[in-house]
């Protein structure tokens, strides 16, 4: 589609992530400096296209000082799919399709193309809008680092730094009190944070969705450490790690939702090790705070490249990092495929050689 561009919109969808403001800043600066375009910030995901009063113009002053800030100045939401938007009317939840309304409001605001920043779910919506005729460029965002089309996503390194620092701190209290300490980190589908932070933080056990584990193997590691004189153990578990169906006694283990995997696992470990087990769920702590330099750089590069893709009329594409170069891939190829940890990877081999076990 050939589009005459004089103004673009930018929005952030899904969970917040360190580096989002770097992308927004990159978009605004590149659009104004290189193309003399106007830029509109669409607030709270796609809500600003459903309700145009939640859209505001951005300029150099709007993005001044936001580079080191966490979160997103535009706000975000992980609910509110315009193709199936839930509203409460007369006490009942109704679902409406606001996609055409978004397109009409976009045109009414004078926005010629959209840069949509988000994770898997948001990018799927972006692709659906593209198929409806919206000129769209996507920017991948997730601290989980599980999007297949890009080598790394901004926010991942900051989340790693937060998780590794927490594991370092957990070590001192674990050793002092001779405890088993469980640290649950994000990673619903893939175990990248658990793997990297576990190695970087010197964990004894790492549990990830890609490698099935048993309670027996974890207990064996704890017993082995005790025989070697270590009276404590640190276990890092991804929130999406698959708990075994049964414990060593053959009793069913309850299914656990993300955020409760650590507590469910701790119950079994207490029973079969007779040790004190404590759980720390890092949760949204991993999403917050100032982005590290890598994420500021990558976010800035993604934002600038997204603007250039609009300038080149490469709609329906997503920016990505490949071989340390910012490139683009079609959204059709980018969504729906997760990047998982390969159990045969160098990282896994390194961890095993360091004495870390995965419970398999």
Coordinates of C-alpha atoms in Angstrom, one line a residue:
X1 CA 0.0 0.0 0.0
X2 CA 1.4 3.4 -1.0
X3 CA 0.7 6.0 1.7
X4 CA 1.5 9.8 1.8
X5 CA 2.7 10.2 5.3
X6 CA 2.6 13.5 7.2
X7 CA 1.7 12.2 10.7
X8 CA 2.3 8.9 12.5
X9 CA 0.9 7.4 15.7
X10 CA 2.7 5.3 18.3
X11 CA 1.3 3.1 21.0
X12 CA 2.5 0.6 23.6
X13 CA 0.5 -2.6 24.4
X14 CA 0.7 -5.5 26.7
X15 CA 2.8 -5.6 29.9
X16 CA 5.2 -2.7 30.7
X17 CA 8.9 -3.2 30.0
X18 CA 12.2 -1.3 30.6
X19 CA 13.1 0.4 27.4
X20 CA 9.6 1.3 26.1
X21 CA 10.3 5.0 26.6
X22 CA 13.6 4.7 24.7
X23 CA 11.6 3.4 21.7
X24 CA 9.0 6.2 22.0
X25 CA 11.8 8.8 22.2
X26 CA 13.5 7.2 19.1
X27 CA 10.3 7.3 17.2
X28 CA 9.6 11.0 18.0
X29 CA 13.1 12.2 17.3
X30 CA 13.6 10.3 14.1
X31 CA 10.1 11.3 12.8
X32 CA 10.6 15.0 13.5
X33 CA 14.3 15.3 12.7
X34 CA 14.5 13.1 9.5
X35 CA 11.0 13.5 8.1
X36 CA 9.4 16.6 9.7
X37 CA 6.3 14.4 10.5
X38 CA 3.9 15.0 13.3
X39 CA 3.7 12.3 16.0
X40 CA 0.7 11.3 18.0
X41 CA 0.9 9.2 21.2
X42 CA -2.0 6.8 21.4
X43 CA -2.6 6.1 25.1
X44 CA -3.3 2.9 27.0
X45 CA -2.7 0.4 24.2
X46 CA -5.3 0.7 21.5
X47 CA -7.7 2.6 23.7
X48 CA -6.6 5.9 22.2
X49 CA -7.9 4.8 18.9
X50 CA -11.2 3.7 20.3
X51 CA -11.5 6.9 22.3
X52 CA -9.6 9.7 20.4
X53 CA -9.5 12.0 23.4
X54 CA -6.9 9.6 24.7
X55 CA -4.5 10.6 22.0
X56 CA -2.0 13.5 22.3
X57 CA 0.7 15.0 20.0
X58 CA 4.3 14.3 20.9
X59 CA 7.3 16.5 20.2
X60 CA 10.9 16.9 21.4
X61 CA 9.7 18.4 24.7
X62 CA 7.4 15.5 25.3
X63 CA 10.2 13.0 25.3
X64 CA 12.8 15.1 27.0
X65 CA 14.3 13.2 30.0
X66 CA 12.4 9.9 29.4
X67 CA 15.3 7.8 28.3
X68 CA 16.2 6.5 31.7
X69 CA 12.6 6.1 32.9
X70 CA 11.0 2.7 33.2
X71 CA 7.4 2.0 32.1
X72 CA 5.8 3.9 29.3
X73 CA 4.7 7.5 29.2
X74 CA 1.8 6.5 27.0
X75 CA 0.4 4.0 29.4
X76 CA -0.5 0.4 28.4
X77 CA -2.9 -2.4 29.0
X78 CA -2.9 -6.2 28.4
X79 CA -6.7 -6.2 28.1
X80 CA -8.6 -4.3 25.4
X81 CA -8.3 -6.2 22.1
X82 CA -10.2 -3.9 19.7
X83 CA -11.4 -6.9 17.7
X84 CA -13.1 -8.3 20.9
X85 CA -13.3 -5.5 23.4
X86 CA -15.1 -6.2 26.7
X87 CA -17.4 -3.6 28.1
X88 CA -19.8 -3.7 31.0
X89 CA -23.3 -2.6 30.1
X90 CA -26.2 -2.8 32.5
X91 CA -24.2 -5.0 34.8
X92 CA -23.3 -7.5 32.1
X93 CA -20.1 -8.0 30.1
X94 CA -20.5 -7.6 26.4
X95 CA -17.9 -8.0 23.7
X96 CA -17.7 -5.6 20.8
X97 CA -15.6 -5.3 17.6
X98 CA -14.1 -1.8 17.6
X99 CA -11.6 -2.5 14.8
X100 CA -13.4 -0.4 12.2
X101 CA -13.9 2.4 14.7
X102 CA -10.1 2.4 15.3
X103 CA -9.5 2.8 11.6
X104 CA -12.0 5.6 11.3
X105 CA -10.6 7.5 14.3
X106 CA -7.1 7.1 13.1
X107 CA -8.0 8.8 9.8
X108 CA -10.0 11.4 11.7
X109 CA -7.0 12.2 13.8
X110 CA -4.9 12.7 10.7
X111 CA -2.7 9.7 11.5
X112 CA -1.3 8.1 8.3
X113 CA 0.5 5.2 9.8
X114 CA 0.9 3.4 13.2
X115 CA 4.0 2.2 15.0
X116 CA 2.8 -0.5 17.4
X117 CA 5.1 -1.6 20.2
X118 CA 4.2 -4.8 22.0
X119 CA 4.6 -8.5 22.6
X120 CA 3.1 -11.5 20.9
X121 CA -0.5 -10.6 21.6
X122 CA -0.2 -6.9 20.6
X123 CA 1.7 -7.8 17.4
X124 CA -1.0 -10.3 16.4
X125 CA -3.5 -7.4 16.8
X126 CA -1.2 -5.2 14.7
X127 CA -1.1 -7.8 12.0
X128 CA -4.9 -8.0 12.0
X129 CA -5.1 -4.3 11.6
X130 CA -2.6 -4.5 8.7
X131 CA -4.9 -7.0 7.0
X132 CA -7.8 -4.5 7.4
X133 CA -5.8 -1.8 5.6
X134 CA -4.0 0.0 8.4
X135 CA -0.4 1.0 7.5
X136 CA 1.4 -0.7 10.4
X137 CA 5.0 -1.2 11.6
X138 CA 5.6 -3.4 14.6
X139 CA 8.2 -3.2 17.4
X140 CA 8.8 -6.3 19.5
X141 CA 8.7 -6.0 23.2
X142 CA 9.0 -8.6 26.0
X143 CA 11.2 -9.2 29.0
X144 CA 10.8 -12.9 28.4
X145 CA 12.9 -12.8 25.2
X146 CA 10.7 -15.4 23.6
X147 CA 9.9 -13.8 20.2
X148 CA 11.3 -15.9 17.5
X149 CA 12.0 -13.3 14.8
X150 CA 14.5 -11.3 16.9
X151 CA 17.7 -12.4 18.6
X152 CA 16.9 -10.4 21.7
X153 CA 14.2 -7.9 22.9
X154 CA 14.7 -4.8 24.9
X155 CA 13.9 -5.2 28.6
X156 CA 15.4 -8.7 28.8
X157 CA 18.8 -7.4 30.0
X158 CA 17.2 -5.2 32.6
X159 CA 15.0 -8.1 33.9
X160 CA 18.1 -10.3 34.0
X161 CA 20.0 -7.7 36.1
X162 CA 17.1 -7.5 38.5
X163 CA 16.7 -11.2 38.8
X164 CA 20.4 -11.9 39.2
X165 CA 20.7 -9.2 41.9
X166 CA 17.8 -10.8 43.7
X167 CA 19.5 -14.3 43.5
X168 CA 22.8 -12.8 44.8
X169 CA 20.9 -11.4 47.8
X170 CA 19.0 -14.6 48.4
X171 CA 22.3 -16.5 48.5
X172 CA 23.4 -14.7 51.7
X173 CA 20.3 -15.3 53.6
X174 CA 20.1 -19.0 52.4
X175 CA 23.6 -19.6 53.5
X176 CA 23.1 -17.9 56.9
X177 CA 20.0 -19.8 57.8
X178 CA 20.8 -23.2 56.0
X179 CA 17.7 -23.0 53.9
X180 CA 16.5 -24.1 50.6
X181 CA 15.6 -20.8 48.8
X182 CA 13.3 -20.9 45.7
X183 CA 13.3 -17.8 43.4
X184 CA 10.4 -17.7 40.9
X185 CA 11.1 -15.5 37.8
X186 CA 9.0 -14.7 34.8
X187 CA 8.9 -16.9 31.7
X188 CA 5.5 -18.3 31.0
X189 CA 6.4 -20.2 27.8
X190 CA 10.2 -20.0 27.7
X191 CA 12.9 -20.2 30.4
X192 CA 15.4 -17.5 29.2
X193 CA 15.3 -15.4 32.3
X194 CA 15.6 -18.4 34.6
X195 CA 18.4 -19.9 32.6
X196 CA 20.5 -16.7 32.3
X197 CA 19.9 -15.3 35.8
X198 CA 20.3 -18.8 37.3
X199 CA 23.8 -19.2 35.7
X200 CA 24.7 -15.5 36.4
X201 CA 23.5 -15.8 40.0
X202 CA 25.1 -19.1 40.8
X203 CA 22.0 -21.2 41.3
X204 CA 22.2 -24.9 42.2
X205 CA 19.0 -25.9 40.4
X206 CA 17.3 -24.2 37.4
X207 CA 13.8 -25.3 36.3
X208 CA 12.5 -24.2 32.9
X209 CA 9.4 -25.0 30.8
X210 CA 11.6 -26.7 28.1
X211 CA 13.1 -29.4 30.4
X212 CA 10.7 -31.8 32.3
X213 CA 11.9 -32.4 35.9
X214 CA 11.2 -34.6 38.9
X215 CA 11.1 -33.9 42.6
X216 CA 13.5 -36.8 43.1
X217 CA 16.2 -35.2 41.0
X218 CA 16.0 -31.9 42.9
X219 CA 16.2 -33.7 46.2
X220 CA 19.2 -35.7 45.0
X221 CA 21.0 -32.4 44.3
X222 CA 20.2 -31.0 47.7
X223 CA 21.4 -34.2 49.4
X224 CA 24.6 -34.1 47.3
X225 CA 25.3 -30.5 48.3
X226 CA 24.9 -31.4 52.0
X227 CA 27.3 -34.3 51.6
X228 CA 29.8 -31.8 50.2
X229 CA 29.4 -29.5 53.1
X230 CA 26.8 -27.0 51.7
X231 CA 23.9 -26.7 54.0
X232 CA 21.8 -24.5 51.7
X233 CA 20.6 -24.6 48.1
X234 CA 19.3 -21.9 45.7
X235 CA 16.7 -23.0 43.1
X236 CA 15.6 -20.7 40.3
X237 CA 12.3 -21.6 38.6
X238 CA 10.5 -20.1 35.7
X239 CA 6.8 -19.3 36.3
X240 CA 5.9 -21.6 33.3
X241 CA 8.0 -24.6 34.5
X242 CA 5.9 -27.8 34.2
X243 CA 5.4 -29.4 37.6
X244 CA 5.6 -33.3 37.5
X245 CA 2.2 -35.0 37.8
X246 CA 3.2 -36.9 40.9
X247 CA 5.5 -36.5 43.9
X248 CA 8.0 -39.2 45.0
X249 CA 5.3 -40.9 47.0
X250 CA 3.0 -41.2 44.0
X251 CA 0.6 -38.5 45.2
X252 CA -0.7 -36.1 42.5
X253 CA 0.9 -32.6 42.6
X254 CA -1.7 -29.8 42.2
X255 CA -1.5 -27.8 39.0
X256 CA -0.1 -24.3 39.6
X257 CA -0.8 -21.0 37.9
X258 CA 2.1 -18.7 37.1
X259 CA 3.1 -16.9 40.3
X260 CA 2.3 -20.0 42.4
X261 CA 4.7 -22.6 40.8
X262 CA 7.3 -21.8 43.4
X263 CA 5.0 -22.3 46.4
X264 CA 3.6 -25.5 45.0
X265 CA 7.1 -26.9 44.5
X266 CA 8.2 -25.7 47.9
X267 CA 5.4 -27.8 49.6
X268 CA 6.8 -31.0 48.0
X269 CA 10.4 -30.1 48.8
X270 CA 9.6 -29.5 52.5
X271 CA 7.9 -32.9 52.6
X272 CA 10.6 -34.9 51.0
X273 CA 13.7 -33.1 52.3
X274 CA 12.5 -32.2 55.8
X275 CA 14.3 -28.9 55.3
X276 CA 13.1 -25.3 55.7
X277 CA 12.1 -24.0 52.2
X278 CA 11.4 -20.3 51.5
X279 CA 10.0 -18.8 48.3
X280 CA 10.5 -15.4 46.7
X281 CA 8.3 -14.6 43.7
X282 CA 10.0 -11.7 41.9
X283 CA 6.9 -11.0 39.7
X284 CA 6.5 -7.5 38.4
X285 CA 9.7 -6.3 40.0
X286 CA 11.3 -7.6 36.9
X287 CA 9.3 -5.3 34.7
X288 CA 10.0 -2.1 36.6
X289 CA 12.9 0.3 37.1
X290 CA 15.3 2.2 34.9
X291 CA 16.5 0.2 31.8
X292 CA 20.2 -0.8 31.6
X293 CA 22.3 0.7 28.8
X294 CA 21.8 -2.2 26.4
X295 CA 18.0 -1.8 26.6
X296 CA 18.2 1.9 26.1
X297 CA 20.4 1.4 23.0
X298 CA 18.3 -1.4 21.5
X299 CA 15.0 0.5 22.2
X300 CA 16.4 3.6 20.6
X301 CA 17.6 1.6 17.5
X302 CA 14.2 -0.1 17.2
X303 CA 12.4 3.2 17.4
X304 CA 14.5 4.9 14.8
X305 CA 14.3 1.9 12.4
X306 CA 10.5 1.7 12.8
X307 CA 10.3 5.3 11.6
X308 CA 12.5 4.5 8.6
X309 CA 10.4 1.5 7.7
X310 CA 7.4 3.8 7.6
X311 CA 9.4 6.2 5.4
X312 CA 10.3 3.2 3.1
X313 CA 6.6 2.2 3.0
X314 CA 7.5 -1.2 4.5
X315 CA 4.2 -1.7 6.2
X316 CA 3.2 -5.0 7.7
X317 CA 6.8 -5.5 8.9
X318 CA 8.4 -5.7 12.3
X319 CA 11.9 -4.4 13.4
X320 CA 14.2 -7.0 14.7
X321 CA 17.8 -7.6 15.8
X322 CA 19.8 -10.1 13.7
X323 CA 23.6 -10.4 13.8
X324 CA 23.7 -7.1 15.8
X325 CA 22.0 -5.3 12.9
X326 CA 18.6 -3.8 13.0
X327 CA 16.5 -5.4 10.2
X328 CA 12.9 -6.1 9.5
X329 CA 10.7 -9.2 9.0
X330 CA 7.1 -9.5 7.9
X331 CA 4.6 -9.6 10.8
X332 CA 3.1 -12.7 9.2
X333 CA 6.4 -14.5 9.9
X334 CA 7.0 -12.9 13.3
X335 CA 3.8 -13.7 15.2
X336 CA 2.7 -17.1 16.5
X337 CA 6.1 -18.7 16.8
X338 CA 7.9 -18.6 20.2
X339 CA 11.7 -18.8 20.7
X340 CA 12.3 -21.6 23.2
X341 CA 15.4 -22.6 25.0
X342 CA 17.1 -25.5 23.2
X343 CA 17.9 -28.2 25.8
X344 CA 21.1 -29.0 23.8
X345 CA 22.3 -25.4 23.7
X346 CA 25.6 -24.1 24.8
X347 CA 24.0 -22.3 27.7
X348 CA 22.5 -25.6 29.0
X349 CA 25.8 -27.4 28.5
X350 CA 27.7 -24.7 30.3
X351 CA 25.2 -24.8 33.2
X352 CA 25.6 -28.6 33.5
X353 CA 29.4 -28.3 33.5
X354 CA 29.1 -25.8 36.3
X355 CA 27.2 -28.4 38.4
X356 CA 23.8 -26.9 37.9
X357 CA 21.0 -29.4 37.5
X358 CA 17.7 -29.1 35.7
X359 CA 15.8 -31.8 37.5
X360 CA 15.9 -34.2 34.5

